[in-house]
GROMACS .gro file of C-alpha atoms in nm:
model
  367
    1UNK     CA    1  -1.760 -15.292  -0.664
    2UNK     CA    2  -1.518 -15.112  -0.453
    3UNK     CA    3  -1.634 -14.753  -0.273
    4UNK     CA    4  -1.427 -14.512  -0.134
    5UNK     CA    5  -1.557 -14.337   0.177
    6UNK     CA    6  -1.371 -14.023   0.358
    7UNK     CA    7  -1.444 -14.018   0.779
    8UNK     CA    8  -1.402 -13.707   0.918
    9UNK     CA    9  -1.239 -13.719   1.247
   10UNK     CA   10  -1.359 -13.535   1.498
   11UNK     CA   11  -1.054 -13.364   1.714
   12UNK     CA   12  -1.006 -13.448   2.064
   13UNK     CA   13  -1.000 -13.241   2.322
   14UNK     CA   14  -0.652 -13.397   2.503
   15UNK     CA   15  -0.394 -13.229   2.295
   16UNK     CA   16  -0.177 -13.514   2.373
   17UNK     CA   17  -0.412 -13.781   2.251
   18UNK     CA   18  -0.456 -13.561   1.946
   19UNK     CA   19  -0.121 -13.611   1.771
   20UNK     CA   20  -0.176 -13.947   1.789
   21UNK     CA   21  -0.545 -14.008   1.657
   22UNK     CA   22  -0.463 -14.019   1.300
   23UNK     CA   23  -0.272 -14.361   1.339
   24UNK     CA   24  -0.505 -14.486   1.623
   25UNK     CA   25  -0.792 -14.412   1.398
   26UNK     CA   26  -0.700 -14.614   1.103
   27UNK     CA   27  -0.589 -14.931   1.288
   28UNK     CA   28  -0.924 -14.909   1.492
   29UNK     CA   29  -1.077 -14.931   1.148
   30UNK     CA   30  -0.900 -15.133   0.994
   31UNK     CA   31  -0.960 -15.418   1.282
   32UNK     CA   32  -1.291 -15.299   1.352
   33UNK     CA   33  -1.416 -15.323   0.955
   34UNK     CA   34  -1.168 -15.570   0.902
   35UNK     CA   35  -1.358 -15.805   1.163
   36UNK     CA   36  -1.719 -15.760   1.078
   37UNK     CA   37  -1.635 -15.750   0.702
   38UNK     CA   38  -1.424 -16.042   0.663
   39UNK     CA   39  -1.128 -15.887   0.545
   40UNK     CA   40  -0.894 -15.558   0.606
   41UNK     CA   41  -1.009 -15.236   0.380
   42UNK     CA   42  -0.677 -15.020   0.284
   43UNK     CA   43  -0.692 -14.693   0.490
   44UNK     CA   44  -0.509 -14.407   0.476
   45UNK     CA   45  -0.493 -14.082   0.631
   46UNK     CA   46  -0.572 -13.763   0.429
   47UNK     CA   47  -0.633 -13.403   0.453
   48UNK     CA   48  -0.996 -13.286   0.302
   49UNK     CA   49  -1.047 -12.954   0.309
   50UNK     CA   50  -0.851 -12.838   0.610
   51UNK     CA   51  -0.982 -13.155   0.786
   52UNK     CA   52  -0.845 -13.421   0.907
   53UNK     CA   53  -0.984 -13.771   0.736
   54UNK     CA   54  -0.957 -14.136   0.720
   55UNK     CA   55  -0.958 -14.270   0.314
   56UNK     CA   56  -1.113 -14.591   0.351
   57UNK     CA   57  -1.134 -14.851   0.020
   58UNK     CA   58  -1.372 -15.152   0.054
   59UNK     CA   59  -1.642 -15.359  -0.139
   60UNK     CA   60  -1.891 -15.349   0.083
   61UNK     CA   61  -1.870 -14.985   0.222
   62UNK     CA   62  -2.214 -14.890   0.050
   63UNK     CA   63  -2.428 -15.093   0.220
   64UNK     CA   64  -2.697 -15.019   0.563
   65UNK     CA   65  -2.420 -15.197   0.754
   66UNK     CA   66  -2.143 -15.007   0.683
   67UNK     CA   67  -2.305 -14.679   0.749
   68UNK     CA   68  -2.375 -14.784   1.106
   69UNK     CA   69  -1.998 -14.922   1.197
   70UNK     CA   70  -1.848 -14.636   1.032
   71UNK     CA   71  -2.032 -14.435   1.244
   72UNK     CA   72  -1.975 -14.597   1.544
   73UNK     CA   73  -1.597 -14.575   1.518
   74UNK     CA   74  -1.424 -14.345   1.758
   75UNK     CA   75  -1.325 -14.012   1.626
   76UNK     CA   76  -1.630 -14.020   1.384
   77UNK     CA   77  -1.762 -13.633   1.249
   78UNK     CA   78  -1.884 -13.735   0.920
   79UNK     CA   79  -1.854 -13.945   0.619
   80UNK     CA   80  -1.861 -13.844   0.267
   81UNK     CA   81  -1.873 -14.089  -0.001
   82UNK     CA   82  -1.579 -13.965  -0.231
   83UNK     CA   83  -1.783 -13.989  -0.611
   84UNK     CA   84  -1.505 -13.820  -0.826
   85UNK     CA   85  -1.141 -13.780  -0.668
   86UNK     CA   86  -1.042 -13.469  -0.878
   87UNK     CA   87  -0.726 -13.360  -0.666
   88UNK     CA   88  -0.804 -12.974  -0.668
   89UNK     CA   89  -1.191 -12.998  -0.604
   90UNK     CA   90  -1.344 -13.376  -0.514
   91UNK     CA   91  -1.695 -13.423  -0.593
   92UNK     CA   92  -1.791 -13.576  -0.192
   93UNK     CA   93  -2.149 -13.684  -0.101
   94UNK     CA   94  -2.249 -13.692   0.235
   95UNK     CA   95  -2.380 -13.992   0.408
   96UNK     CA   96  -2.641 -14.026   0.625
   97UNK     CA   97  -2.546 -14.189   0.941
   98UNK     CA   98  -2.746 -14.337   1.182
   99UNK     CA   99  -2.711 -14.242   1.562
  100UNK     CA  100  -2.532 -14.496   1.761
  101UNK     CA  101  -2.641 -14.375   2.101
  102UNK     CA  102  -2.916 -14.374   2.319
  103UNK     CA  103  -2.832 -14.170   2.551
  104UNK     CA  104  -2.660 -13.803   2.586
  105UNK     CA  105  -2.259 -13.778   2.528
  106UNK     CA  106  -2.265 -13.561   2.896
  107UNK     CA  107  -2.278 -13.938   3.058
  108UNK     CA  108  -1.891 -13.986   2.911
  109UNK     CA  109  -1.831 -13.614   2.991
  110UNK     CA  110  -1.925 -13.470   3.290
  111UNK     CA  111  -1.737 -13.697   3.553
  112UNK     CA  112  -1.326 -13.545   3.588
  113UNK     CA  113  -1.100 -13.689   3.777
  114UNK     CA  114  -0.711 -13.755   3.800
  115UNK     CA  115  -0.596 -14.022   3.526
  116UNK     CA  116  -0.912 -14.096   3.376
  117UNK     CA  117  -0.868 -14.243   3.039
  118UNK     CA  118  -0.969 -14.035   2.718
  119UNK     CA  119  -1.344 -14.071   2.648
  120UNK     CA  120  -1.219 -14.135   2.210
  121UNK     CA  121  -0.934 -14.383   2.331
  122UNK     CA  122  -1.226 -14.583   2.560
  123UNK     CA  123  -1.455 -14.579   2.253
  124UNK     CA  124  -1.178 -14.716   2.048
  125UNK     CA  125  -1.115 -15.007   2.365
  126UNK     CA  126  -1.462 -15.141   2.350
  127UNK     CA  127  -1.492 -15.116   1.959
  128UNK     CA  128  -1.189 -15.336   1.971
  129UNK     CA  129  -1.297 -15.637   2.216
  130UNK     CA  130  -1.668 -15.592   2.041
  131UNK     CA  131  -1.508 -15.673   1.712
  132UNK     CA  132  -1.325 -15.963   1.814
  133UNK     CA  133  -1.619 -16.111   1.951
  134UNK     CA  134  -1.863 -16.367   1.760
  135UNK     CA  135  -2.149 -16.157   1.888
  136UNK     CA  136  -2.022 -15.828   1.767
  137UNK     CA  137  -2.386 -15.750   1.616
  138UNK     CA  138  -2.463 -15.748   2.028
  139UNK     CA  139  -2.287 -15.400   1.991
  140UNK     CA  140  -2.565 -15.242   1.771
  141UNK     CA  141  -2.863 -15.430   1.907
  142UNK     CA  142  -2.768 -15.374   2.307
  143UNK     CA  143  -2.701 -15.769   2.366
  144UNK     CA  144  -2.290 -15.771   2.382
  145UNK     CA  145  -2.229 -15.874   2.730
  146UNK     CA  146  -1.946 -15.625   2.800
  147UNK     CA  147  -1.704 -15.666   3.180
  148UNK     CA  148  -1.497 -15.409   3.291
  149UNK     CA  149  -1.305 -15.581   3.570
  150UNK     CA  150  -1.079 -15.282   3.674
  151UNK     CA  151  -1.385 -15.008   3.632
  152UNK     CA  152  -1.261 -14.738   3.826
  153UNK     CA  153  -1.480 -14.480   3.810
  154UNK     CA  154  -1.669 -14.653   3.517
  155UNK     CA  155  -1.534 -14.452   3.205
  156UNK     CA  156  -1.628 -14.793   3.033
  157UNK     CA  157  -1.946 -14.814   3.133
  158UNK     CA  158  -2.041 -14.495   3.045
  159UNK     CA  159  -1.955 -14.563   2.698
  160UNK     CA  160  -2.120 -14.898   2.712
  161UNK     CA  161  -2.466 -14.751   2.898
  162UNK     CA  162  -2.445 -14.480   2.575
  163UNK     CA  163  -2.421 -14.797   2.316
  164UNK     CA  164  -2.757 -14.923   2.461
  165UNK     CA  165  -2.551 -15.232   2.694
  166UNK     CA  166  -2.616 -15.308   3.007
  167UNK     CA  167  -2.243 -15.320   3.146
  168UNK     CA  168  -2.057 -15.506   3.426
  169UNK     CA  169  -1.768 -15.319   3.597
  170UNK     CA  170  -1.555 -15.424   3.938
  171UNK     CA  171  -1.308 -15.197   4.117
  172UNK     CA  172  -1.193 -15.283   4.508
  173UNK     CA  173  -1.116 -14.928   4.555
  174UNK     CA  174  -1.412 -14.806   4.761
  175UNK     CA  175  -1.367 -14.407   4.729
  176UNK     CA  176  -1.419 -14.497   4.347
  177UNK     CA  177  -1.739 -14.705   4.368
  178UNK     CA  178  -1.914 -14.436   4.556
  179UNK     CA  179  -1.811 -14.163   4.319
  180UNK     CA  180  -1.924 -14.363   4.059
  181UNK     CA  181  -2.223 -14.445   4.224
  182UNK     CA  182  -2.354 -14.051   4.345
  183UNK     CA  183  -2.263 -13.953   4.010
  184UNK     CA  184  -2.496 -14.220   3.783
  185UNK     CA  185  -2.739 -14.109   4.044
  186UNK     CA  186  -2.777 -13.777   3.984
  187UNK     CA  187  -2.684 -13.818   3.605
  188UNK     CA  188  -3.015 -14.013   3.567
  189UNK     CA  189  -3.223 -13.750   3.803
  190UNK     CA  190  -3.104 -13.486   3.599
  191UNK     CA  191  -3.160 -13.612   3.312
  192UNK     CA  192  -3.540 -13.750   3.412
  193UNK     CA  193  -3.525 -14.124   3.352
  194UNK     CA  194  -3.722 -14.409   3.492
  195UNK     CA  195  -3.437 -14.569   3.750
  196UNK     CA  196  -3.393 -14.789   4.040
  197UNK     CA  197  -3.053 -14.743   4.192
  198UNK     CA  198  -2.943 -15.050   4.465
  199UNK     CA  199  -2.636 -15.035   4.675
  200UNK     CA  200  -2.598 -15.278   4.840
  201UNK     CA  201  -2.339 -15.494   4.974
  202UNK     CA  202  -2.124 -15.802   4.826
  203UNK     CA  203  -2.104 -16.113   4.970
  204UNK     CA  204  -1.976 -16.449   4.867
  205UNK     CA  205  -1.998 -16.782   5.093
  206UNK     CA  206  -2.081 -16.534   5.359
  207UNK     CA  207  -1.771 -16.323   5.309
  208UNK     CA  208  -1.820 -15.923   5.253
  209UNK     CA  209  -1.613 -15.836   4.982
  210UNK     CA  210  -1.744 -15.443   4.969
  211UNK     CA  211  -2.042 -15.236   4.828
  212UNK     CA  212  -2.260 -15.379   4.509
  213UNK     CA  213  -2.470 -15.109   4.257
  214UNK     CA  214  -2.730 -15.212   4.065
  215UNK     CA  215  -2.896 -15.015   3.836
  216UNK     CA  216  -3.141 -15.018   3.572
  217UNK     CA  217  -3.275 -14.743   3.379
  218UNK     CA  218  -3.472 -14.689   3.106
  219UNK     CA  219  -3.693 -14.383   2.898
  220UNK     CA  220  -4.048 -14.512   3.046
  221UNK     CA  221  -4.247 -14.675   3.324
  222UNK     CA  222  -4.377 -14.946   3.116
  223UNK     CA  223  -4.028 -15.026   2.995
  224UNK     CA  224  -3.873 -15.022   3.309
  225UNK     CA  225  -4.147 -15.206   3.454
  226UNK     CA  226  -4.140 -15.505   3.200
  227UNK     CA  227  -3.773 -15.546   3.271
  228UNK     CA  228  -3.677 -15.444   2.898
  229UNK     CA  229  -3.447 -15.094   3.026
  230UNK     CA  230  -3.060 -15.118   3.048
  231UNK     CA  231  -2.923 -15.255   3.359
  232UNK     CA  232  -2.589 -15.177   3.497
  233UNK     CA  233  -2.334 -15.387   3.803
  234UNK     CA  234  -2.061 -15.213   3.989
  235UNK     CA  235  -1.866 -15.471   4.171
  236UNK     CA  236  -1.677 -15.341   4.492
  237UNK     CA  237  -1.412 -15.641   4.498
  238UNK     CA  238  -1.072 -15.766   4.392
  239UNK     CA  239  -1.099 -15.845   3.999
  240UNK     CA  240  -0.971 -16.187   4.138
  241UNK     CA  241  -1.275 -16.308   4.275
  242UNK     CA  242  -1.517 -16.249   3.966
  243UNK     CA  243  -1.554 -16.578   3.867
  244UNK     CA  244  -1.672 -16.648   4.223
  245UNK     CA  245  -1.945 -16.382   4.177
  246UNK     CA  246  -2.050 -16.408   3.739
  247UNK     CA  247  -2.118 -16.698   3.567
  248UNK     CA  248  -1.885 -16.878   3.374
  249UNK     CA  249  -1.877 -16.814   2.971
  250UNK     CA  250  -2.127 -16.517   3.043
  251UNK     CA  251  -1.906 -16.206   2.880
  252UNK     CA  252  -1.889 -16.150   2.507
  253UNK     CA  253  -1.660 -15.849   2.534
  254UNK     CA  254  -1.404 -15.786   2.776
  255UNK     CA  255  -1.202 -15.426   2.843
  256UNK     CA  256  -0.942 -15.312   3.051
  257UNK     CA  257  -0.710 -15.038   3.098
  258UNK     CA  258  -0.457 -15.213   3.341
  259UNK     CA  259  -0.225 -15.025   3.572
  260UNK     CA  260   0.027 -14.821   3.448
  261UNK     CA  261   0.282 -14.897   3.730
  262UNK     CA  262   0.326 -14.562   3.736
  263UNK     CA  263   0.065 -14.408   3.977
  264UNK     CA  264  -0.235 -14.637   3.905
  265UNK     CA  265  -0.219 -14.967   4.086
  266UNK     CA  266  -0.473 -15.264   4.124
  267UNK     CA  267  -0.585 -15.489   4.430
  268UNK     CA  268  -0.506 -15.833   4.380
  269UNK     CA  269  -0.507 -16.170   4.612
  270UNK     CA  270  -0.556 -15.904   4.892
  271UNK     CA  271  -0.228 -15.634   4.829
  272UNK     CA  272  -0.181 -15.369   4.656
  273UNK     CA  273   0.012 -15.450   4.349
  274UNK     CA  274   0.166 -15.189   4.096
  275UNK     CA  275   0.283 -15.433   3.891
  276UNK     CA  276   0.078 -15.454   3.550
  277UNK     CA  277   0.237 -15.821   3.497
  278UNK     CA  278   0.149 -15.934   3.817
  279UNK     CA  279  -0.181 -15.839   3.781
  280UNK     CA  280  -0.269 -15.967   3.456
  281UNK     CA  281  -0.105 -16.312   3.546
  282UNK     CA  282  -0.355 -16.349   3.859
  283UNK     CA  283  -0.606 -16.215   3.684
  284UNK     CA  284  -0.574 -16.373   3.339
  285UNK     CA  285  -0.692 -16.723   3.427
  286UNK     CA  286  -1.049 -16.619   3.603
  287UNK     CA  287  -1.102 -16.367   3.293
  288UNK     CA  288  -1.058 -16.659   3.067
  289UNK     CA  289  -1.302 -16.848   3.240
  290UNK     CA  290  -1.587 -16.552   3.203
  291UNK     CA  291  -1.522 -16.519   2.873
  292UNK     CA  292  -1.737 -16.724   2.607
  293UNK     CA  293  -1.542 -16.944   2.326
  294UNK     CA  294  -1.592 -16.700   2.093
  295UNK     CA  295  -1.499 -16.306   2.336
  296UNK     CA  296  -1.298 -16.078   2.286
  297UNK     CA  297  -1.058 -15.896   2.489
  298UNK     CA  298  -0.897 -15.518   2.472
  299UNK     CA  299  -0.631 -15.401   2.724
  300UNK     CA  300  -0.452 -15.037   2.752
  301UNK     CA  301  -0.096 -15.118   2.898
  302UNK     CA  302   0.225 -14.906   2.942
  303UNK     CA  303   0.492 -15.060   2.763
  304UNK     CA  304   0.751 -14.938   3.018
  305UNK     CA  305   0.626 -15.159   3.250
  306UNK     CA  306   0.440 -15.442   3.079
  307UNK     CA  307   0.614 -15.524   2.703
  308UNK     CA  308   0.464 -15.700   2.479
  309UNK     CA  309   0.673 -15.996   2.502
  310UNK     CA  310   0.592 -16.072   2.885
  311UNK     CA  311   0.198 -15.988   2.780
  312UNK     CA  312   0.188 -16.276   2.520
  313UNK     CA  313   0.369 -16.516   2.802
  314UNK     CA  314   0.128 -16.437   3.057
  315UNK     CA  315  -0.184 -16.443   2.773
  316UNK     CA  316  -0.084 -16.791   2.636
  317UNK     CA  317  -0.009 -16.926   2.976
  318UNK     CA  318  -0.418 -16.857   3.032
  319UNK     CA  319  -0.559 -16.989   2.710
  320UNK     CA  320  -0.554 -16.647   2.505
  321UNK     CA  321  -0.351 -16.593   2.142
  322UNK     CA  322  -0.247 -16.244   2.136
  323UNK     CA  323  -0.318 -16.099   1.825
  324UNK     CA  324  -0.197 -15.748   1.813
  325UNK     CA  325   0.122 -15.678   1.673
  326UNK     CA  326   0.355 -15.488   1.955
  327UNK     CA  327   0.295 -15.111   1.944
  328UNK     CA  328   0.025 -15.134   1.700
  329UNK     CA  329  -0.152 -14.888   1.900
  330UNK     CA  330   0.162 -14.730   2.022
  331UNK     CA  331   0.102 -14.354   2.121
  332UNK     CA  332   0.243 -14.134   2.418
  333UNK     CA  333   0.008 -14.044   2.699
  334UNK     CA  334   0.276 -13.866   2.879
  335UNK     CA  335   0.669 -13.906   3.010
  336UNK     CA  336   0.622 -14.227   3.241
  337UNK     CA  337   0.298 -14.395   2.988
  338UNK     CA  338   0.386 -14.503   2.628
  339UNK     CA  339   0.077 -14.674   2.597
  340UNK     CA  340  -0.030 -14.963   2.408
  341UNK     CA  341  -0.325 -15.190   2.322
  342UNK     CA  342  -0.298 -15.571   2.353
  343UNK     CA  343  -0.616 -15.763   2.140
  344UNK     CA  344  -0.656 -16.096   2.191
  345UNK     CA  345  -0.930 -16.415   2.176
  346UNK     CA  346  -0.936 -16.742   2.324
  347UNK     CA  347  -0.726 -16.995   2.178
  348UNK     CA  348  -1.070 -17.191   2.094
  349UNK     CA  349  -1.244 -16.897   1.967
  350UNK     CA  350  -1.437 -17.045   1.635
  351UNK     CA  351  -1.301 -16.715   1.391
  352UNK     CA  352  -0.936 -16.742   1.517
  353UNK     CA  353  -0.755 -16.765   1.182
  354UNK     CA  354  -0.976 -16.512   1.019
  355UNK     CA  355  -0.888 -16.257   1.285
  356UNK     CA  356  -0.531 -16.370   1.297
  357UNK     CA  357  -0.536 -16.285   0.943
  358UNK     CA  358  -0.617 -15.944   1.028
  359UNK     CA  359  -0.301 -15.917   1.185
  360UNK     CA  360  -0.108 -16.024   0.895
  361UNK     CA  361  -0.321 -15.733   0.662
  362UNK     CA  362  -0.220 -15.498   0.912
  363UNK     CA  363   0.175 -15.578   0.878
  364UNK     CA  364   0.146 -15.547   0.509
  365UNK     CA  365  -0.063 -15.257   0.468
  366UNK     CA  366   0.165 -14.969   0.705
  367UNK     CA  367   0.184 -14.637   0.588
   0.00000   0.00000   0.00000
């Protein structure tokens, strides 16, 4: 039996970002239910009340399951199960959600700085890579292995800490790690939880690469102490060199928002590069190699200076199928950035026509 469910979205506060969450929303859910219910629902955007709303159709919408990943998706207020669709007054029941965080929403908030990436658009980033993944339940029960090999100042992380993960991030760019580092710090004094913080530094064969943070946290003594609290790595080197440094097949999830080309550049093989192809195509192959059989990868790109064509090249050349159509995510961020999203899975990953299918639903289902 089918069940119609209205999401409230909740607005954002980048105004920019804002005129575009309406189509970002439904083509997060329609990959992200799409994925972890075997096949696309139909979506559309409606107005409910003076609120903005997603109109999602779907079999299995009812169930225990469905509550918690339509609450976990990005601009979720509310949902309302839609019982009699009378145009002038709909008869709406409200559904109880359960909370998909564990820890306060001032961990995504509190840390500003220039260029950092919307905290909705890096909820929609990992909900994307998590969904592609064979261990997307990992998401809900705090086992997805999630990397963040261009961290910056760990926007990702602080999402993925929230979800209950215990997160991997690298950045080369030293004034970031420490920021990064004194603010986690005092977030978790502040906030009173059991916490060992370890900076250290990184070394491989003997070579320094830069600073290491460890971290693990957790609500207790006794949990901390048994080893069962979150833990968290901040890796001060070149995203090049992770596969020197993590094991191989160890990441379930993988997110990126690569450089823009713009003002945001990357360290790669040593320089300085600007060049969002250049970076992905010396990065590509080692990410590949962390990722299991079955991962799933999510990365923010500026179409003016990485197209979708050139992406796919540089993707297939590592042993990834791309499997986002070009500007399916398409929004403005601001005159230089028309940004994108690129999803895509190993080549061997075991659901591969399933989510390529996904794809195809989302071709034939545009507004």
């Amino acid at each position: 039996m089918e069940t119609t469910s209205l999401l409230l979205r909740a607005p954002s506060t980048n105004r920019v970002y804002t005129a575009a969450a309406g189509p970002l929303a439904r083509a997060e859910a329609r990959w992200v239910l799409g994925a972890r219910l075997g096949s696309s629902p139909r979506v559309r955007e409606r107005r409910i009340g003076g609120m903005d709303a997603l109109e999602i159709h779907a079999s299995a919408l009812a169930s225990d399951e469905s509550a918690r990943l339509l609450g976990s998706l990005s601009t979720t207020l509310g949902v309302l199960d839609l019982v009699e669709d009378d145009p002038e007054t709909p008869l709406l029941r409200p559904r109880t959600l359960p909370d998909p965080f564990r820890h306060p929403s001032d961990l995504e908030t509190i840390l500003r700085y220039p260029g950092k990436t919307n905290e909705q658009f890096t909820a929609l980033l990992v909900n994307l890579a998590a969904a592609l993944s064979s261990r997307r339940s990992g998401l809900f029960d705090g086992s997805l292995s999630l990397l963040d090999p261009l961290c910056g100042r760990g926007t990702t992380l602080n999402r993925a800490l929230r979800l209950g993960l215990s997160p991997i991030g690298a950045d080369l760019d030293r004034t970031d790690h420490e920021a990064y580092r004194a603010f986690l710090s005092t977030w978790l004094r502040d906030h009173r939880y059991k916490h060992t913080v370890s900076a250290t530094k990184l070394t491989v064969h003997g070579e320094r690469l830069g600073p290491r943070l460890d971290v693990e946290l957790a609500a207790d003594k006794q949990t901390l102490r048994a080893g069962r609290g979150q833990t968290l790595t901040m890796l001060g080197c070149d995203t090049t060199r992770l596969g020197e440094l993590l094991p191989a097949r160890s990441v379930d999830a993988l997110v990126a928002d690569l450089p823009y080309g713009v003002q945001h550049g990357a360290r790669a093989d040593g320089a300085w590069q600007r060049s969002p192809r250049e970076v992905l195509r010396r990065a590509a192959d080692g990410w590949r190699r962390l990722l299991r059989d079955g991962g799933g990868l999510a990365l923010a790109v500026n179409r003016r200076t990485l197209d979708h064509e050139a992406a796919d090249e540089v993707l297939a050349a590592a042993g990834f199928r791309l499997l986002s159509r070009d500007g399916a995510f398409r929004h403005r961020v601001d005159h230089a950035i028309d940004r994108d999203v690129l999803l895509a899975v190993p080549t061997d990953h075991p659901q591969l026509e399933q989510l390529a299918a996904l794809d195809a639903d989302q071709e034939t289902d545009r507004p």
